CSV table of C-alpha atoms in Angstrom, one decimal:
chain,number,residue,atom,x,y,z
A,1,MET,CA,-22.2,-15.7,-3.3
A,2,ASP,CA,-18.9,-14.3,-4.7
A,3,PHE,CA,-19.9,-11.4,-6.9
A,4,VAL,CA,-17.0,-9.5,-8.5
A,5,LEU,CA,-18.8,-6.1,-8.2
A,6,GLY,CA,-20.5,-7.0,-5.0
A,7,ARG,CA,-17.3,-6.6,-2.9
A,8,ALA,CA,-16.6,-3.6,-0.7
A,9,LYS,CA,-14.5,-2.5,2.3
A,10,ALA,CA,-14.9,1.2,2.7
A,11,PHE,CA,-17.4,2.6,5.2
A,12,ARG,CA,-19.7,4.9,3.3
A,13,ASP,CA,-19.9,7.4,6.1
A,14,ALA,CA,-23.5,8.4,5.1
A,15,LEU,CA,-24.5,10.2,8.2
A,16,ARG,CA,-21.5,12.6,8.3
A,17,ARG,CA,-21.3,13.3,4.6
A,18,ALA,CA,-24.3,15.7,5.0
A,19,ASP,CA,-22.0,18.1,7.0
A,20,PRO,CA,-20.2,20.5,4.6
A,21,ALA,CA,-17.5,21.3,7.1
A,22,TYR,CA,-16.7,17.6,7.6
A,23,LEU,CA,-16.6,17.0,3.9
A,24,GLN,CA,-14.2,19.9,3.5
A,25,ASN,CA,-11.9,18.6,6.1
A,26,MET,CA,-11.9,15.1,4.6
A,27,CYS,CA,-11.3,16.5,1.1
A,28,SER,CA,-8.4,18.6,2.1
A,29,ALA,CA,-6.7,16.0,4.3
A,30,GLN,CA,-3.3,14.9,3.2
A,31,ALA,CA,-4.5,11.3,3.3
A,32,ALA,CA,-7.3,11.9,0.8
A,33,ARG,CA,-7.2,9.9,-2.4
A,34,PHE,CA,-9.1,10.4,-5.6
A,35,LEU,CA,-10.3,7.9,-8.2
A,36,VAL,CA,-11.0,9.1,-11.7
A,37,THR,CA,-13.7,7.7,-14.0
A,38,ASP,CA,-15.0,8.3,-17.5
A,39,GLU,CA,-18.5,7.0,-17.5
A,40,ASN,CA,-18.1,3.2,-17.3
A,41,LYS,CA,-14.3,3.3,-17.3
A,42,ILE,CA,-11.9,3.6,-14.4
A,43,ALA,CA,-8.4,5.2,-14.6
A,44,LEU,CA,-5.5,2.9,-14.1
A,45,LEU,CA,-1.7,3.3,-14.2
A,46,ALA,CA,-0.1,1.2,-16.9
A,47,ALA,CA,3.2,1.0,-15.1
A,48,PRO,CA,4.8,2.7,-12.1
A,49,SER,CA,6.5,5.9,-13.2
A,50,ALA,CA,9.2,8.0,-11.6
A,51,GLN,CA,7.3,11.1,-13.0
A,52,ASN,CA,4.4,10.1,-10.8
A,53,SER,CA,5.9,10.1,-7.3
A,54,GLU,CA,2.8,11.5,-5.7
A,55,ALA,CA,0.2,9.2,-7.3
A,56,GLU,CA,-0.5,6.0,-5.5
A,57,VAL,CA,-1.2,2.6,-7.1
A,58,SER,CA,-3.3,-0.1,-5.5
A,59,SER,CA,-2.3,-3.3,-3.9
A,60,GLY,CA,-4.9,-5.3,-5.7
A,61,ALA,CA,-3.4,-4.9,-9.2
A,62,GLU,CA,-3.1,-7.4,-11.9
A,63,VAL,CA,0.2,-9.3,-11.5
A,64,ASN,CA,1.9,-11.1,-14.3
A,65,ALA,CA,4.1,-14.2,-14.2
A,66,LYS,CA,7.2,-12.2,-13.4
A,67,GLY,CA,5.6,-10.4,-10.5
A,68,ALA,CA,5.3,-7.0,-12.2
A,69,ALA,CA,2.1,-5.1,-12.0
A,70,PRO,CA,1.2,-3.9,-15.6
A,71,ARG,CA,-2.0,-2.1,-14.5
A,72,GLN,CA,-2.8,-0.6,-11.2
A,73,LEU,CA,-5.7,1.5,-9.9
A,74,LEU,CA,-4.8,5.2,-10.1
A,75,LEU,CA,-5.3,7.1,-6.9
A,76,LEU,CA,-4.5,10.8,-7.1
A,77,SER,CA,-3.3,12.6,-4.0
A,78,HIS,CA,-4.9,15.9,-2.8
A,79,SER,CA,-2.0,17.9,-4.2
A,80,GLN,CA,-2.6,16.5,-7.7
A,81,VAL,CA,-6.2,17.6,-7.8
A,82,PRO,CA,-7.2,21.3,-8.3
A,83,SER,CA,-9.1,22.5,-5.3
A,84,GLU,CA,-12.1,23.5,-7.4
A,85,ILE,CA,-12.4,20.0,-8.7
A,86,ALA,CA,-11.7,18.4,-5.3
A,87,ALA,CA,-14.5,20.4,-3.7
A,88,GLN,CA,-17.0,18.9,-6.2
A,89,ALA,CA,-15.7,15.3,-6.0
A,90,ASN,CA,-18.0,12.5,-4.8
A,91,TYR,CA,-17.3,11.3,-1.3
A,92,LEU,CA,-17.1,7.5,-1.5
A,93,GLY,CA,-16.2,6.8,2.1
A,94,ILE,CA,-13.3,6.0,4.4
A,95,TYR,CA,-11.1,3.0,5.0
A,96,SER,CA,-8.2,2.7,7.4
A,97,GLN,CA,-8.2,6.4,8.0
A,98,THR,CA,-8.0,7.2,4.3
A,99,PRO,CA,-10.9,9.2,2.8
A,100,TYR,CA,-11.7,8.3,-0.8
A,101,PHE,CA,-13.3,10.5,-3.4
A,102,GLY,CA,-14.3,10.1,-7.0
A,103,ILE,CA,-14.0,12.4,-10.0
A,104,GLU,CA,-16.2,11.9,-13.2
A,105,LEU,CA,-14.5,13.4,-16.2
A,106,GLY,CA,-17.8,13.9,-17.9
A,107,ARG,CA,-18.8,16.4,-15.3
A,108,LEU,CA,-15.7,18.4,-15.9
A,109,THR,CA,-16.3,18.8,-19.7
A,110,ALA,CA,-20.1,19.1,-19.7
A,111,VAL,CA,-21.5,22.5,-20.6
A,112,GLU,CA,-23.5,23.5,-17.5
A,113,ASN,CA,-26.1,26.3,-17.7
A,114,ASN,CA,-26.7,26.3,-14.0
A,115,SER,CA,-27.1,29.6,-12.1
A,116,ALA,CA,-27.9,27.8,-8.9
A,117,ALA,CA,-24.4,26.5,-8.3
A,118,PRO,CA,-20.9,27.1,-9.6
A,119,SER,CA,-20.1,25.4,-12.9
A,120,LEU,CA,-17.5,22.7,-12.8
A,121,ALA,CA,-16.5,23.5,-16.3
A,122,ALA,CA,-16.0,27.2,-15.8
A,123,ASN,CA,-12.7,28.7,-14.8
A,124,ILE,CA,-11.0,25.7,-13.2
A,125,PRO,CA,-7.6,24.3,-13.9
A,126,PRO,CA,-7.5,21.1,-15.9
A,127,LEU,CA,-7.1,17.7,-14.2
A,128,VAL,CA,-3.7,16.4,-15.3
A,129,LEU,CA,-3.3,12.7,-15.1
A,130,PRO,CA,0.1,11.0,-14.6
A,131,PRO,CA,2.0,9.6,-17.6
A,132,HIS,CA,1.0,6.1,-18.6
A,133,SER,CA,-2.6,6.5,-17.3
A,134,GLU,CA,-5.3,4.7,-19.2
A,135,PHE,CA,-9.1,4.1,-18.8
A,136,LEU,CA,-10.4,0.6,-19.0
A,137,PRO,CA,-14.0,-0.7,-18.4
A,138,LEU,CA,-14.7,-1.7,-14.9
A,139,TYR,CA,-16.5,-4.8,-15.9
A,140,THR,CA,-13.3,-6.1,-17.5
A,141,VAL,CA,-10.8,-5.1,-14.8
A,142,GLY,CA,-13.1,-5.7,-11.9
A,143,PRO,CA,-11.9,-9.3,-11.2
A,144,LYS,CA,-8.3,-7.9,-10.9
A,145,LEU,CA,-9.2,-5.3,-8.2
A,146,SER,CA,-9.2,-5.8,-4.5
A,147,ASP,CA,-12.4,-5.7,-2.4
A,148,LEU,CA,-11.6,-2.1,-1.4
A,149,GLU,CA,-10.9,-1.0,-4.9
A,150,VAL,CA,-13.8,-2.6,-6.7
A,151,GLY,CA,-16.3,-1.3,-4.1
A,152,LEU,CA,-15.0,2.2,-4.5
A,153,ALA,CA,-15.0,2.0,-8.3
A,154,THR,CA,-18.5,0.5,-8.5
A,155,ALA,CA,-19.9,3.2,-6.2
A,156,GLN,CA,-18.1,6.0,-8.2
A,157,ILE,CA,-19.2,4.8,-11.6
A,158,ALA,CA,-22.8,4.3,-10.4
A,159,LEU,CA,-22.9,7.8,-8.9
A,160,GLY,CA,-21.1,9.4,-11.9
A,161,ASN,CA,-23.5,7.9,-14.4
A,162,TRP,CA,-26.5,9.1,-12.4
A,163,GLN,CA,-25.1,12.6,-12.2
A,164,LEU,CA,-24.5,12.8,-15.9
A,165,SER,CA,-28.2,12.0,-16.5
A,166,GLN,CA,-29.4,14.3,-13.7
A,167,LYS,CA,-28.5,17.8,-15.0
A,168,TYR,CA,-32.1,18.9,-14.6
A,169,CYS,CA,-34.6,18.2,-11.9
A,170,SER,CA,-36.9,15.3,-12.8
A,171,ILE,CA,-39.8,17.0,-11.0
A,172,CYS,CA,-39.7,20.6,-12.3
A,173,ALA,CA,-36.9,20.6,-15.0
A,174,ALA,CA,-34.9,23.2,-13.2
A,175,PRO,CA,-31.0,22.9,-13.3
A,176,THR,CA,-29.6,20.8,-10.5
A,177,PHE,CA,-26.5,21.0,-8.4
A,178,PHE,CA,-25.1,18.2,-6.2
A,179,GLN,CA,-24.7,18.2,-2.4
A,180,ASN,CA,-24.0,15.7,0.4
A,181,GLY,CA,-20.8,14.5,-1.2
A,182,GLY,CA,-22.5,14.0,-4.6
A,183,TRP,CA,-25.3,11.8,-3.2
A,184,GLU,CA,-28.1,14.3,-3.6
A,185,ALA,CA,-29.2,16.4,-6.6
A,186,HIS,CA,-30.9,19.7,-5.5
A,187,CYS,CA,-32.6,22.4,-7.6
A,188,ALA,CA,-33.5,26.0,-6.8
A,189,ARG,CA,-37.1,25.1,-6.1
A,190,GLY,CA,-36.1,22.9,-3.2
A,191,HIS,CA,-36.5,19.5,-4.8
A,192,ILE,CA,-34.1,16.7,-3.8
A,193,ILE,CA,-33.4,13.8,-6.1
A,194,PHE,CA,-31.5,10.7,-4.9
A,195,PRO,CA,-29.4,8.4,-7.0
A,196,ARG,CA,-31.6,6.0,-9.1
A,197,THR,CA,-31.2,2.3,-9.1
A,198,ASP,CA,-33.1,0.1,-11.7
A,199,PRO,CA,-33.8,-3.4,-10.4
A,200,ALA,CA,-33.3,-6.2,-13.0
A,201,VAL,CA,-33.4,-10.0,-12.8
A,202,ILE,CA,-31.1,-12.6,-14.2
A,203,VAL,CA,-32.0,-16.2,-14.1
A,204,GLY,CA,-30.4,-19.6,-14.5
A,205,VAL,CA,-33.2,-21.7,-16.0
A,206,LEU,CA,-32.8,-25.5,-15.5
A,207,ASP,CA,-34.8,-28.2,-17.2
A,208,ALA,CA,-35.6,-31.7,-15.9
A,209,GLN,CA,-32.2,-33.0,-17.0
A,210,ASP,CA,-30.5,-30.2,-15.0
A,211,ARG,CA,-29.4,-28.5,-18.2
A,212,LEU,CA,-28.8,-24.8,-18.1
A,213,LEU,CA,-30.5,-22.4,-20.6
A,214,LEU,CA,-28.2,-19.8,-22.2
A,215,GLY,CA,-29.2,-17.3,-24.8
A,216,ARG,CA,-27.6,-14.9,-27.3
A,217,LYS,CA,-28.8,-11.3,-27.6
A,218,ALA,CA,-29.3,-9.5,-30.9
A,219,GLY,CA,-26.0,-7.7,-31.8
A,220,TRP,CA,-23.8,-10.0,-29.8
A,221,ASP,CA,-21.0,-12.1,-31.3
A,222,LYS,CA,-22.4,-15.4,-32.6
A,223,ARG,CA,-20.4,-17.3,-30.0
A,224,ARG,CA,-21.4,-15.2,-27.0
A,225,PHE,CA,-24.1,-16.5,-24.6
A,226,SER,CA,-25.4,-15.6,-21.2
A,227,ALA,CA,-28.3,-16.2,-18.8
A,228,LEU,CA,-31.7,-14.6,-19.6
A,229,ALA,CA,-32.2,-11.2,-17.9
A,230,GLY,CA,-34.5,-8.2,-17.9
A,231,PHE,CA,-35.8,-5.2,-16.0
A,232,ILE,CA,-38.6,-5.5,-13.4
A,233,GLU,CA,-41.7,-3.7,-14.6
A,234,ALA,CA,-43.9,-1.3,-12.6
A,235,GLY,CA,-46.1,-3.1,-10.1
A,236,GLU,CA,-44.2,-6.4,-10.5
A,237,THR,CA,-42.3,-8.6,-8.0
A,238,ALA,CA,-38.9,-9.9,-9.0
A,239,GLU,CA,-40.3,-13.4,-9.1
A,240,MET,CA,-43.0,-12.3,-11.4
A,241,ALA,CA,-40.4,-10.7,-13.6
A,242,VAL,CA,-38.4,-13.9,-13.8
A,243,VAL,CA,-41.4,-15.9,-15.1
A,244,ARG,CA,-42.4,-13.1,-17.6
A,245,GLU,CA,-38.9,-12.6,-19.0
A,246,VAL,CA,-38.3,-16.3,-19.6
A,247,GLN,CA,-41.7,-16.7,-21.2
A,248,GLU,CA,-41.2,-13.6,-23.4
A,249,GLU,CA,-37.6,-14.3,-24.5
A,250,ALA,CA,-37.5,-18.1,-24.8
A,251,GLY,CA,-41.2,-19.1,-24.8
A,252,ILE,CA,-40.7,-21.3,-21.8
A,253,ALA,CA,-42.9,-21.5,-18.7
A,254,VAL,CA,-40.9,-21.8,-15.4
A,255,GLU,CA,-41.7,-22.4,-11.7
A,256,ASP,CA,-39.8,-23.0,-8.5
A,257,VAL,CA,-38.2,-19.6,-8.7
A,258,GLN,CA,-35.3,-19.4,-6.1
A,259,TYR,CA,-33.4,-16.3,-5.1
A,260,LEU,CA,-29.6,-16.5,-5.0
A,261,SER,CA,-28.2,-13.0,-4.3
A,262,THR,CA,-27.8,-9.5,-5.7
A,263,GLN,CA,-25.0,-7.6,-7.5
A,264,PRO,CA,-24.7,-3.9,-8.3
A,265,TRP,CA,-24.3,-3.3,-12.1
A,266,PRO,CA,-23.7,0.4,-12.6
A,267,PHE,CA,-23.9,0.4,-16.4
A,268,PRO,CA,-25.6,2.7,-16.0
A,269,ARG,CA,-27.5,2.1,-12.8
A,270,SER,CA,-28.9,-1.4,-12.3
A,271,LEU,CA,-29.1,-3.8,-9.4
A,272,MET,CA,-29.1,-7.4,-10.6
A,273,LEU,CA,-31.3,-9.8,-8.6
A,274,VAL,CA,-30.0,-13.3,-9.3
A,275,TYR,CA,-32.4,-16.3,-9.4
A,276,THR,CA,-32.7,-19.9,-10.6
A,277,ALA,CA,-35.9,-21.5,-11.9
A,278,ARG,CA,-37.1,-24.8,-13.2
A,279,THR,CA,-39.0,-25.5,-16.4
A,280,CYS,CA,-42.6,-26.5,-16.0
A,281,ASP,CA,-42.5,-28.9,-18.9
A,282,PHE,CA,-40.2,-32.0,-18.9
A,283,ALA,CA,-39.0,-31.3,-22.5
A,284,PRO,CA,-39.7,-27.6,-23.1
A,285,GLU,CA,-39.5,-26.2,-26.7
A,286,ILE,CA,-37.4,-23.1,-27.0
A,287,LYS,CA,-39.1,-20.3,-29.0
A,288,VAL,CA,-36.9,-17.2,-28.9
A,289,ASP,CA,-38.6,-13.8,-29.4
A,290,GLY,CA,-36.2,-13.0,-32.3
A,291,GLU,CA,-35.8,-9.4,-31.2
A,292,GLU,CA,-33.9,-9.4,-28.0
A,293,ILE,CA,-32.9,-13.0,-27.9
A,294,VAL,CA,-32.0,-14.5,-31.3
A,295,GLU,CA,-30.7,-17.9,-30.2
A,296,ALA,CA,-30.9,-20.1,-27.1
A,297,HIS,CA,-29.9,-23.6,-26.1
A,298,PHE,CA,-29.9,-25.9,-23.1
A,299,PHE,CA,-26.4,-27.1,-22.2
A,300,THR,CA,-25.2,-29.9,-20.0
A,301,ARG,CA,-22.2,-29.1,-17.9
A,302,GLN,CA,-20.0,-31.2,-20.0
A,303,GLU,CA,-21.3,-29.7,-23.3
A,304,LEU,CA,-20.8,-26.2,-22.1
A,305,GLN,CA,-17.2,-26.9,-20.9
A,306,GLN,CA,-16.4,-28.5,-24.3
A,307,LYS,CA,-17.9,-25.8,-26.4
A,308,ILE,CA,-16.0,-23.2,-24.4
A,309,ALA,CA,-12.8,-25.2,-24.8
A,310,ASP,CA,-13.4,-25.4,-28.5
A,311,GLY,CA,-14.1,-21.7,-28.9
A,312,GLU,CA,-17.7,-22.3,-29.9
A,313,VAL,CA,-19.1,-20.5,-26.9
A,314,THR,CA,-17.9,-17.5,-25.0
A,315,LEU,CA,-19.3,-16.0,-21.8
A,316,PRO,CA,-19.4,-12.3,-20.6
A,317,SER,CA,-16.8,-10.9,-18.3
A,318,ARG,CA,-16.3,-12.6,-15.0
A,319,SER,CA,-17.8,-9.5,-13.4
A,320,GLY,CA,-21.2,-10.5,-14.7
A,321,ALA,CA,-23.7,-12.3,-12.5
A,322,VAL,CA,-24.0,-15.2,-14.9
A,323,HIS,CA,-20.7,-16.6,-13.5
A,324,VAL,CA,-22.4,-16.8,-10.0
A,325,ILE,CA,-25.2,-18.8,-11.6
A,326,LEU,CA,-22.6,-21.1,-13.3
A,327,ARG,CA,-20.7,-21.7,-10.0
A,328,ALA,CA,-24.0,-22.6,-8.3
A,329,TRP,CA,-24.9,-24.9,-11.1
A,330,TYR,CA,-21.5,-26.7,-11.1
A,331,ALA,CA,-21.7,-26.9,-7.3
A,332,GLY,CA,-25.0,-28.7,-7.6
A,333,GLN,CA,-23.3,-31.4,-9.7
A,334,GLU,CA,-20.7,-31.9,-7.0
A,335,GLU,CA,-23.4,-32.2,-4.3
A,336,ALA,CA,-25.2,-34.7,-6.4
């Protein structure tokens, strides 16, 4: 399955990132490059600049009709990152002898009351970004990035979001500091907390006529629809969650739950498990819950295409797992 945010090239180097000396060598290497994030946004360079001779731009950038690259992934060199910040950057892995690190701006500006480890916000030079830098949401620019870039960006945003929520130990509430390249949170009492991932399901529900069920969440634009989704509850399998979520949100009983694939969704820390399911009834009656889902309809392939063309229906970013469901659904038509 071709997931936009499920692509990656870098080797995470998990065994060696536990070695402080190794991390120091990688971080100080001339080849080291640093991504910069601001919660769910990734730093890009709007246009190549003569004032930014040291900053690199990626090869997987968006390219317009004239061949120019209006936005490119920003990769800072080691000389552009203060050593105090570089030492606290997240180690994302290595690819083609280039070590990659990630910097979360929220950690630089947060007020830390942590006596167990040096504060990122105290007495460090500012991180100066090159001219024409801008931050854009990963879920909108993800389709324009290469496999290497999107894998690095997804890992960094997931890690950064977790760190912003892990300032205190979830076991004893003591202040935390991060080790192993940012992949572990430690406290003075010896507790170790690992990055959290919340599993969720998203499901393409098909009826007897092979129509696809799409719903609109409360607060969304009246034209925006997507597949039904929800988090897996404690003590529940993913397949059980599919049945429960569809019943709760649309009032429809489903069976024949089939797994498709997974996709990381670091907004802030989810893993989407993608399924299809069939309605139990030949002509199911939709009864939306009115709280999370306020509108839902079954669409034929032709109906959906026409409504999108007419501007009556819009879909989430191509980074979303619903597009994998749609591709599988349309592929089923071709096979038939």
